[in-house]
Short mmCIF file of C-alpha atoms and ligand atoms in Angstrom, two decimals:
data_model
loop_
_atom_site.label_atom_id
_atom_site.label_comp_id
_atom_site.label_asym_id
_atom_site.label_seq_id
_atom_site.Cartn_x
_atom_site.Cartn_y
_atom_site.Cartn_z
CA MET A 56 -4.06 5.35 9.12
CA GLU A 57 -4.88 7.91 6.59
CA VAL A 58 -6.52 6.29 3.45
CA GLU A 59 -5.74 7.57 0.05
CA ARG A 60 -7.95 6.51 -2.78
CA VAL A 61 -6.10 7.44 -6.98
CA HIS A 62 -8.12 6.75 -10.17
CA ARG A 63 -5.03 6.53 -12.93
CA LYS A 64 -5.30 7.90 -15.77
CA THR A 65 -3.24 7.83 -18.80
CA ASN A 66 0.27 9.73 -17.14
CA SER A 67 -1.76 10.39 -13.48
CA PRO A 68 -0.37 8.02 -11.43
CA ASN A 69 -1.37 9.85 -8.29
CA TYR A 70 1.62 8.70 -6.57
CA SER A 71 1.85 11.89 -4.42
CA ALA A 72 2.82 11.30 -0.95
CA ARG A 73 2.47 14.48 1.20
CA PHE A 74 6.64 14.66 1.07
CA ALA A 75 9.30 13.92 -1.07
CA THR A 76 11.59 11.51 0.64
CA CYS A 77 9.37 8.62 -0.60
CA ALA A 78 5.78 8.14 -1.31
CA ALA A 79 3.93 4.94 -0.53
CA VAL A 80 1.08 4.39 -1.76
CA ALA A 81 -0.48 1.15 -2.72
CA LEU A 82 -2.28 0.99 -6.64
CA ILE A 83 -3.27 -2.13 -7.55
CA SER A 84 -2.10 -2.81 -11.15
CA VAL A 85 -2.47 -1.05 -14.45
CA ALA A 86 -1.87 -2.35 -17.98
CA GLY A 87 1.30 0.19 -17.74
CA CYS A 88 2.80 -1.94 -15.06
CA GLY A 89 4.03 -4.72 -17.49
CA VAL A 90 5.19 -8.33 -16.66
CA PRO A 91 4.62 -8.98 -12.49
CA PRO A 92 7.75 -9.61 -11.23
CA GLY A 93 9.00 -13.56 -11.02
CA THR A 94 7.98 -14.88 -7.89
CA THR A 95 10.12 -18.37 -6.48
CA SER A 96 9.98 -20.10 -3.29
CA THR A 97 12.34 -21.83 -1.51
CA PRO A 98 12.38 -24.91 1.32
CA ARG A 99 11.26 -23.98 5.03
CA THR A 100 14.40 -22.49 7.15
CA ALA A 101 14.76 -23.51 10.00
CA GLU A 102 12.35 -21.33 11.63
CA GLY A 103 10.27 -22.30 9.44
CA ILE A 104 10.11 -19.26 7.85
CA GLU A 105 9.68 -19.66 3.64
CA PRO A 106 12.21 -17.72 1.73
CA PHE A 107 11.03 -15.76 -0.88
CA SER A 108 12.58 -14.37 -3.99
CA PHE A 109 12.02 -11.52 -6.58
CA ASN A 110 13.00 -11.91 -10.18
CA LEU A 111 13.34 -9.04 -10.79
CA THR A 112 13.60 -6.22 -13.86
CA VAL A 113 15.98 -3.27 -13.96
CA ALA A 114 15.51 -0.12 -16.19
CA ARG A 115 18.92 2.81 -16.19
CA HIS A 116 17.97 6.02 -18.05
CA ILE A 117 20.76 6.15 -21.30
CA ASP A 118 22.74 8.54 -19.36
CA GLN A 119 23.53 7.07 -16.10
CA PRO A 120 26.00 3.84 -16.10
CA LEU A 121 24.92 0.82 -14.00
CA SER A 122 26.24 -2.44 -15.39
CA ASP A 123 24.13 -5.91 -13.84
CA GLN A 124 27.47 -6.24 -12.02
CA ARG A 125 26.62 -3.33 -9.51
CA VAL A 126 22.93 -4.03 -9.50
CA ASN A 127 24.08 -8.21 -8.68
CA ARG A 128 26.08 -6.73 -6.21
CA ILE A 129 23.21 -4.56 -4.44
CA PHE A 130 20.78 -7.06 -4.14
CA SER A 131 23.16 -9.50 -2.28
CA THR A 132 23.73 -6.26 -0.06
CA ALA A 133 20.33 -5.56 0.19
CA ASP A 134 18.96 -9.49 0.54
CA ALA A 135 21.80 -9.68 4.00
CA LEU A 136 20.55 -6.57 5.24
CA LEU A 137 16.71 -7.86 5.80
CA LEU A 138 18.62 -11.69 6.42
CA LYS A 139 21.07 -10.20 9.57
CA VAL A 140 18.46 -9.19 13.26
CA ASP A 141 19.98 -5.99 14.05
CA ASN A 142 20.14 -5.40 18.03
CA ASN A 143 19.47 -1.89 18.63
CA CYS A 144 15.79 -1.82 17.77
CA ASP A 145 13.06 -4.76 17.09
CA ASP A 146 14.16 -7.15 14.63
CA VAL A 147 13.44 -9.78 12.23
CA SER A 148 15.34 -12.64 10.14
CA CYS A 149 14.17 -11.75 6.52
CA PRO A 150 15.23 -14.95 3.74
CA VAL A 151 14.15 -12.09 0.77
CA THR A 152 16.49 -12.54 -2.23
CA PHE A 153 16.52 -10.36 -5.09
CA GLN A 154 17.17 -11.55 -8.45
CA ARG A 155 18.20 -9.89 -11.56
CA ALA A 156 15.79 -10.53 -14.22
CA GLN A 157 18.31 -9.45 -17.22
CA SER A 158 20.32 -6.94 -17.99
CA VAL A 159 19.99 -4.12 -17.24
CA ALA A 160 18.17 -2.12 -19.60
CA THR A 161 17.75 1.40 -20.65
CA PHE A 162 14.96 4.48 -21.56
CA ASP A 163 15.32 7.66 -22.89
CA ASN A 164 11.95 9.51 -22.58
CA THR A 165 12.61 11.51 -19.21
CA PRO A 166 15.86 13.94 -18.72
CA ALA A 167 18.69 12.00 -16.05
CA ILE A 168 17.79 14.84 -14.13
CA VAL A 169 14.24 14.35 -12.58
CA THR A 170 12.38 18.10 -12.02
CA THR A 171 8.30 17.16 -12.40
CA GLU A 172 5.47 14.85 -11.52
CA SER A 173 4.71 15.04 -15.44
CA GLN A 174 8.36 13.25 -15.59
CA MET A 175 7.48 10.42 -12.38
CA ASP A 176 4.57 9.85 -14.44
CA ALA A 177 6.53 8.62 -17.51
CA LEU A 178 9.34 6.79 -15.19
CA PHE A 179 6.00 5.37 -13.61
CA ASP A 180 4.43 4.40 -17.25
CA ASN A 181 8.44 1.91 -17.94
CA PRO A 182 7.01 -1.22 -17.14
CA ALA A 183 11.19 -2.24 -15.60
CA ASP A 184 10.87 -3.17 -11.34
CA ILE A 185 12.96 -0.71 -10.45
CA LYS A 186 13.91 3.28 -12.92
CA ILE A 187 17.74 4.18 -12.28
CA VAL A 188 17.83 7.78 -12.94
CA THR A 189 20.57 10.39 -11.30
CA LEU A 190 18.70 12.37 -9.54
CA MET A 191 15.33 13.38 -8.56
CA VAL A 192 14.18 16.81 -7.28
CA GLY A 193 11.44 17.97 -5.79
CA VAL A 194 9.26 15.22 -7.34
CA CYS A 195 7.33 12.35 -5.44
CA GLY A 196 4.73 14.65 -3.84
CA SER A 197 6.32 17.39 -2.13
CA PRO A 198 3.63 19.85 -2.53
CA SER A 199 5.00 22.29 -0.24
CA ALA A 200 8.02 25.15 -0.09
CA ASN A 201 9.10 23.22 3.27
CA GLU A 202 8.43 19.54 1.87
CA VAL A 203 10.77 19.79 -1.52
CA SER A 204 13.79 18.16 -1.50
CA LEU A 205 16.52 16.47 -3.24
CA VAL A 206 14.93 12.57 -3.52
CA LEU A 207 16.64 9.09 -3.56
CA GLY A 208 12.66 6.63 -4.51
CA CYS A 209 9.54 6.81 -5.39
CA ALA A 210 6.98 4.14 -5.24
CA PHE A 211 4.17 3.09 -6.41
CA THR A 212 2.60 -0.03 -3.90
CA GLY A 213 1.67 -2.61 -6.16
CA GLY A 214 3.76 -1.20 -9.18
CA THR A 215 7.40 -0.37 -9.72
CA ALA A 216 10.01 2.09 -8.25
CA VAL A 217 12.36 4.66 -9.15
CA LEU A 218 15.57 5.38 -7.30
CA VAL A 219 18.91 7.48 -8.74
CA GLN A 220 22.21 6.17 -9.43
CA ASP A 221 23.60 6.32 -5.47
CA ALA A 222 20.49 5.60 -3.83
CA PRO A 223 22.55 2.42 -1.32
CA PRO A 224 21.31 -1.07 -0.89
CA ASP A 225 18.81 -0.56 1.96
CA VAL A 226 17.11 2.03 0.27
CA TRP A 227 16.19 0.10 -2.66
CA ALA A 228 14.98 -2.53 -0.17
CA HIS A 229 12.89 0.00 1.59
CA GLU A 230 11.40 1.38 -1.40
CA TRP A 231 10.54 -1.71 -2.25
CA GLY A 232 8.83 -2.24 0.87
CA HIS A 233 7.03 -0.17 -0.29
CA VAL A 234 5.89 -1.57 -3.42
CA GLN A 235 4.16 -4.89 -1.37
CA GLY A 236 2.86 -2.59 0.67
CA LEU A 237 4.29 -0.91 3.20
CA GLY A 238 4.30 2.70 5.35
CA HIS A 239 6.53 3.97 7.14
CA ARG A 240 7.69 2.52 11.14
CA SER A 241 9.82 5.58 12.75
CA GLU A 242 10.27 4.76 15.71
CA CYS A 243 13.66 3.36 16.09
CA ALA A 244 16.54 4.39 13.72
CA GLN A 245 17.83 1.44 12.29
CA ASN A 246 14.29 0.65 11.26
CA LEU A 247 14.40 -0.66 7.24
CA MET A 248 11.13 1.69 6.38
CA HIS A 249 12.72 4.80 8.14
CA ALA A 250 11.38 7.84 6.52
CA PHE A 251 14.63 9.45 6.46
CA GLU A 252 16.77 7.74 8.18
CA LEU A 253 19.44 5.92 5.92
CA GLU A 254 21.74 3.12 6.98
CA THR A 255 18.58 0.69 8.43
CA ASN A 256 17.59 -3.33 8.17
CA ALA A 257 15.21 -4.24 10.89
CA VAL A 258 11.77 -4.62 9.57
CA ASP A 259 8.81 -6.30 12.33
CA VAL A 260 7.31 -9.47 11.58
CA ALA A 261 4.38 -8.05 9.32
CA GLU A 262 7.22 -5.92 7.38
CA ARG A 263 9.04 -9.52 6.44
CA ASN A 264 5.91 -11.50 5.85
CA ALA A 265 5.30 -8.22 3.25
CA PHE A 266 8.74 -8.74 1.84
CA LEU A 267 7.79 -12.52 1.55
CA SER A 268 4.99 -12.87 -0.06
CA PRO A 269 3.88 -11.64 -3.93
CA THR A 270 3.47 -8.11 -4.12
CA PRO A 271 0.11 -7.17 -3.80
CA GLY A 272 -2.06 -6.11 -7.05
CA ARG A 273 -0.44 -6.44 -9.69
CA GLY A 274 -2.39 -7.70 -12.95
CA LEU A 275 -6.05 -6.14 -11.22
CA THR A 276 -6.91 -3.57 -13.36
CA ALA A 277 -8.46 -1.60 -10.66
CA PHE A 278 -6.56 0.00 -7.58
CA ARG A 279 -5.57 1.93 -4.68
CA ALA A 280 -3.50 3.70 -2.88
CA ILE A 281 -2.12 3.48 1.08
CA SER A 282 -0.97 7.02 1.57
CA ASP A 283 2.52 7.44 4.18
CA ARG A 284 1.83 8.47 7.66
CA PRO A 285 2.25 11.88 7.49
CA SER A 286 1.37 12.62 11.39
CA VAL A 287 3.76 10.22 12.35
CA GLU A 288 6.94 11.27 9.86
CA PHE A 289 6.37 15.18 11.68
CA ASP A 290 5.12 15.13 14.15
CA PRO A 291 7.92 15.49 16.72
CA ASP A 292 5.54 14.80 19.88
CA GLN A 293 4.17 11.58 18.60
CA ASP A 294 4.97 8.47 20.86
CA GLY A 295 8.93 7.40 20.37
CA PHE A 296 9.52 9.82 17.79
CA PHE A 297 13.56 10.95 17.83
CA GLN A 298 13.44 9.74 21.65
CA SER A 299 15.93 8.36 21.36
CA SER A 300 20.01 8.23 19.01
CA GLU A 301 17.69 11.77 17.32
CA GLN A 302 17.74 14.34 20.40
CA SER A 303 21.14 13.14 21.82
CA ARG A 304 22.64 13.28 17.84
CA SER A 305 24.51 17.02 17.45
CA LEU A 306 24.19 19.78 15.32
CA GLU A 307 26.91 19.39 13.25
CA ASP A 308 26.16 15.17 13.35
CA LEU A 309 22.53 15.85 11.91
CA MET A 310 23.78 18.07 8.82
CA GLY A 311 27.04 15.46 8.22
CA ARG A 312 24.53 13.07 7.70
CA ARG A 313 22.76 11.78 4.69
CA TYR A 314 19.17 11.15 4.46
CA LEU A 315 16.68 9.76 2.54
CA ALA A 316 15.12 13.13 1.13
CA GLY A 317 18.53 14.91 2.01
CA PHE A 318 18.46 17.19 5.92
CA PRO A 319 14.64 16.45 7.17
CA ARG A 320 12.31 19.44 6.91
CA ALA A 321 11.33 18.42 10.39
CA LEU A 322 14.80 17.65 12.50
CA PHE A 323 14.95 21.39 11.07
CA GLU A 324 11.87 22.39 13.01
CA GLN A 325 12.80 20.46 16.21
CA HIS A 326 16.90 22.07 15.73
CA ALA A 327 15.76 25.40 14.75
CA LEU A 328 15.79 27.02 17.93
CA ASN A 329 19.86 25.57 18.52
CA MET A 330 20.61 26.44 15.08
CA ARG A 331 21.76 30.25 14.68
CA GLY A 332 22.08 31.95 10.67
CA ALA A 333 25.15 33.71 11.49
CA ASP A 334 26.99 29.44 12.83
CA LEU A 335 25.61 27.99 10.15
CA ARG A 336 27.15 30.67 7.15
CA GLN A 337 30.61 31.08 8.69
CA GLN A 338 29.75 26.14 8.71
CA LEU A 339 28.79 26.62 4.66
CA THR A 340 31.89 28.43 4.59
CA GLN A 341 34.90 25.72 6.34
CA GLU A 342 32.78 22.68 5.43
CA PRO A 343 35.08 20.50 3.19
CA SER A 344 32.38 18.44 3.09
CA PRO A 345 29.15 19.11 -0.26
CA ARG A 346 28.20 16.48 1.22
CA TYR A 347 26.99 18.80 4.00
CA ARG A 348 26.95 21.79 2.81
CA ALA A 349 24.12 20.69 0.68
CA ASN A 350 22.65 20.44 4.41
CA ILE A 351 23.72 24.09 5.69
CA ALA A 352 22.13 24.94 2.89
CA ARG A 353 18.56 23.67 2.80
CA ALA A 354 18.88 25.00 7.42
CA LEU A 355 19.45 28.14 6.24
CA GLY A 356 16.73 27.93 3.23
CA LEU A 357 14.18 26.42 5.74
CA SER A 358 15.24 29.35 8.57
CA ARG A 359 14.25 32.04 5.71
CA ASP A 360 18.47 32.84 7.01
CA LEU A 361 17.95 35.85 4.01
CA VAL A 362 21.94 37.17 4.91
CA ALA A 363 22.48 33.90 2.84
CA CYS A 364 20.99 34.49 0.02
CA GLU A 365 23.78 36.87 -1.14
CA SER A 366 26.10 34.04 -0.77
CA PHE A 367 23.81 32.07 -2.72
CA LEU A 368 23.08 34.04 -5.24
CA SER A 369 27.32 34.10 -6.51
CA ASP A 370 27.62 31.17 -6.30
CA CYS A 371 25.19 29.94 -8.79
CA GLY A 372 26.69 32.92 -11.23
CA SER A 373 29.51 31.80 -10.99
CA ILE A 374 30.02 28.19 -10.49
CA GLY A 375 31.51 26.26 -13.21
CA GLY A 376 32.76 23.53 -14.43
CA GLU A 377 32.60 19.79 -14.48
CA LEU A 378 31.18 18.96 -11.08
CA GLU A 379 31.03 15.81 -9.05
CA ILE A 380 27.43 14.69 -8.11
CA ASP A 381 27.50 15.58 -4.06
CA GLU A 382 28.17 19.73 -5.83
CA LEU A 383 25.64 18.88 -7.84
CA ASP A 384 23.79 18.12 -5.24
CA GLU A 385 24.82 21.73 -3.39
CA LEU A 386 23.95 23.27 -6.21
CA ILE A 387 20.23 22.12 -6.34
CA GLU A 388 19.97 22.70 -2.81
CA LYS A 389 21.12 26.15 -2.75
CA ILE A 390 18.95 26.56 -5.91
CA ILE A 391 15.97 25.23 -3.78
CA ALA A 392 17.36 27.26 -0.66
CA LEU A 393 17.13 30.23 -3.03
CA GLY A 394 13.66 29.92 -3.70
CA ARG A 395 12.76 29.88 -0.51
CA LEU A 396 14.19 32.33 0.63
CA ALA A 397 12.44 34.84 -2.84
CA GLY A 398 8.89 35.06 -1.43
CA VAL A 399 10.64 37.01 1.66
CA ASP A 400 13.00 38.99 -0.40
CA ASN A 401 11.58 42.11 -1.01
CA SER A 402 14.40 43.19 -2.82
CA ASN A 403 13.17 41.16 -5.85
CA ARG A 404 16.70 40.13 -6.97
CA THR A 405 16.72 36.71 -5.63
CA THR A 406 13.09 35.87 -8.40
CA GLU A 407 15.16 37.74 -10.94
CA LEU A 408 18.15 35.54 -9.83
CA LEU A 409 15.77 32.78 -10.17
CA LEU A 410 14.08 33.73 -13.72
CA ALA A 411 17.47 34.89 -15.44
CA GLY A 412 18.77 30.41 -14.07
CA SER A 413 15.19 29.56 -16.03
CA ASP A 414 17.15 30.32 -19.20
CA PRO A 415 19.41 28.10 -19.87
CA SER A 416 22.37 30.09 -21.39
CA PHE A 417 22.32 31.87 -17.74
CA TRP A 418 24.26 27.92 -17.52
CA ARG A 419 26.05 28.25 -21.23
CA GLY A 420 29.87 29.05 -21.49
CA ARG A 421 30.30 27.81 -17.72
CA ASP A 422 32.09 24.55 -18.45
CA LEU A 423 29.14 23.75 -16.73
CA ASN A 424 28.58 19.13 -16.36
CA LEU A 425 28.60 16.55 -14.22
CA ARG A 426 30.87 13.97 -13.67
CA ILE A 427 29.45 10.65 -14.59
CA ALA A 428 30.51 7.08 -14.65
CA ASP A 429 32.70 5.10 -17.38
CA ASP A 430 34.15 8.93 -18.33
CA ARG A 431 31.11 10.35 -19.68
CA VAL A 432 29.75 14.28 -19.14
CA LEU A 433 25.82 15.21 -18.67
CA ASN A 434 25.05 18.49 -20.03
CA LEU A 435 23.72 20.35 -16.85
CA GLU A 436 22.02 23.23 -18.62
CA GLU A 437 18.97 21.96 -19.04
CA ALA A 438 18.31 20.53 -15.77
CA LEU A 439 19.50 23.56 -14.28
CA ALA A 440 16.88 25.78 -15.30
CA ARG A 441 14.16 24.07 -15.15
CA VAL A 442 15.71 23.90 -10.88
CA CYS A 443 15.51 27.39 -11.11
CA VAL A 444 11.26 26.96 -12.24
CA LEU A 445 11.24 24.84 -9.14
CA GLY A 446 12.29 27.53 -6.88
CA LEU A 447 10.27 30.01 -8.35
CA GLY A 448 6.81 27.94 -7.43
CA LEU A 449 8.43 27.38 -3.69
CA SER A 450 8.78 31.46 -3.17
CA GLU A 451 4.76 31.66 -2.13
CA ASN A 452 4.79 34.62 -3.69
CA PRO A 453 2.19 36.28 -6.05
CA ASN A 454 4.33 37.63 -8.01
CA ALA A 455 6.16 34.77 -9.50
CA VAL A 456 3.41 33.42 -10.41
CA ASN A 457 3.56 36.31 -13.25
CA SER A 458 6.41 36.08 -13.79
CA LEU A 459 6.02 32.46 -14.60
CA ARG A 460 3.43 33.14 -17.02
CA GLU A 461 6.11 35.64 -18.62
CA LEU A 462 8.64 32.36 -18.67
CA LYS A 463 5.98 30.85 -20.24
CA ARG A 464 4.58 32.57 -22.91
CA LYS A 465 8.37 33.34 -24.04
CA SER A 466 8.88 29.79 -23.88
CA ALA A 467 6.46 28.57 -26.15
CA ALA A 468 7.59 31.12 -28.74
CA GLY A 469 10.97 29.12 -28.76
CA ILE A 470 13.83 30.23 -26.24
CA ASN A 471 13.36 26.99 -25.06
CA ASN A 472 14.00 24.11 -26.65
CA ASP A 473 13.52 21.69 -23.44
CA PRO A 474 10.21 19.51 -23.86
CA TRP A 475 10.22 19.19 -20.14
CA PHE A 476 9.88 23.83 -19.66
CA VAL A 477 6.43 24.29 -19.88
CA PRO A 478 5.68 21.23 -17.91
CA GLN A 479 7.70 22.66 -15.05
CA ILE A 480 6.19 26.02 -15.41
CA ASP A 481 3.18 24.44 -15.17
CA GLU A 482 4.06 22.80 -12.42
CA ALA A 483 5.50 26.21 -10.32
CA ILE A 484 2.27 27.53 -11.26
CA ALA A 485 0.73 24.99 -9.43
CA ARG A 486 2.33 24.74 -6.65
CA ILE A 487 1.88 28.26 -5.93
CA GLU A 488 -1.86 28.08 -6.49
CA GLY A 489 -2.25 24.93 -4.88
CA THR A 490 -3.70 23.67 -7.12
CA GLY A 491 -3.84 19.74 -9.55
CA LYS A 492 -1.42 17.23 -7.92
CA PHE A 493 -0.51 20.69 -5.21
CA ALA A 494 -4.45 20.52 -4.68
CA LYS A 495 -3.44 20.93 -0.83
CA GLN A 496 -7.40 19.66 0.37
CA ALA A 497 -6.61 16.57 -2.04
CA LYS A 498 -4.17 14.99 -1.06
CA SER A 499 -6.43 12.67 1.78
CA HIS A 500 -9.59 11.62 3.24
CA ARG A 501 -10.77 7.88 5.05
CA LEU A 502 -12.51 5.48 3.08
CA PRO A 503 -15.13 4.60 4.61
ZN1 LIG B 1095 9.71 5.24 2.24
#
């Protein structure tokens, strides 16, 4: 197993995993993690397995509605799916229960739409066991252009978890599995700890035992991180990986599904030979579902399909009005795709569009808002400007670094009031240059 040590300093929790699904990192935790979740035991079941209960604190971004009742429903659904025994994958019944410790708290020290690792650092400094944001894009340790995606959850083992508002109950349980020290186990599609599948519930005996135990290492000051296992995640030749349901899925089915972090690169690579750019582009124009279109845009970006640029550029230039969350997902996937395409677009138009979009005024005057619950809307200008900077950081184009440095100089001169804008530029530069948190050689090493 690949293992990684990290040393936490203020604002550098190093929760980064290799890919943008959800970082499973064991961190035997820190003062900043606050009060350990209360735990209680109840009598043994007939099978001799002792139930276990987590009493968890939940906090939401102030702009992201989430009721106590909804948290209760999510927890009871998570309880039920862990208790249930699945027939398709090896599974054991896991009598864990999740309980809400108090009313959902709020925070406002990050944006609701999270686009930088520095924002993730701030979120993990919040002591709540589970933090809810609106969206996460390109965070949680996605070092390269091919790993960047929308993220449903991110977790620190021995610490806490951050989830997006529409993460389903199995993702809540999955992230809490990471907090409990579990890594990914992807050989069966219904495995709860699958790297990217949704609608999961199966756990093996070791995973059940982790869910029925106190959180490891809480309250200690020293910590170490155990990484996810990227060789398992992204090696299609690995025994048992993709051998069952994956290979028999049609392209439509693959694109239509919602994965933990969008359409996974591994699946793209496996199916790339069967994907024709022209077919995908045609599908994109005909497909009614924005979630499906987001996956198609992602596939076109991953395949560096230059022809797709034209429609993505046009969409970015013209989109306006109130968006649903899936439509925002689609727009963001298109911006990320443009980032991937900027490196192969010799005309420089893609880079120029991303630079233009890095100024909130590019999006202004279009009533571009996200419809959130309780009849509120969230203005998207600053978030989209930051996503465009993220896109520039994916271009792998040395000229983009100069553009980003120039952008930083202008920002320092006050063209952008978003306090997270300059950190976004710094991360984009670091991603292109492979430095800091994006240093490729710093990923992992074996423990002695
Ligand atoms: Zn995960």
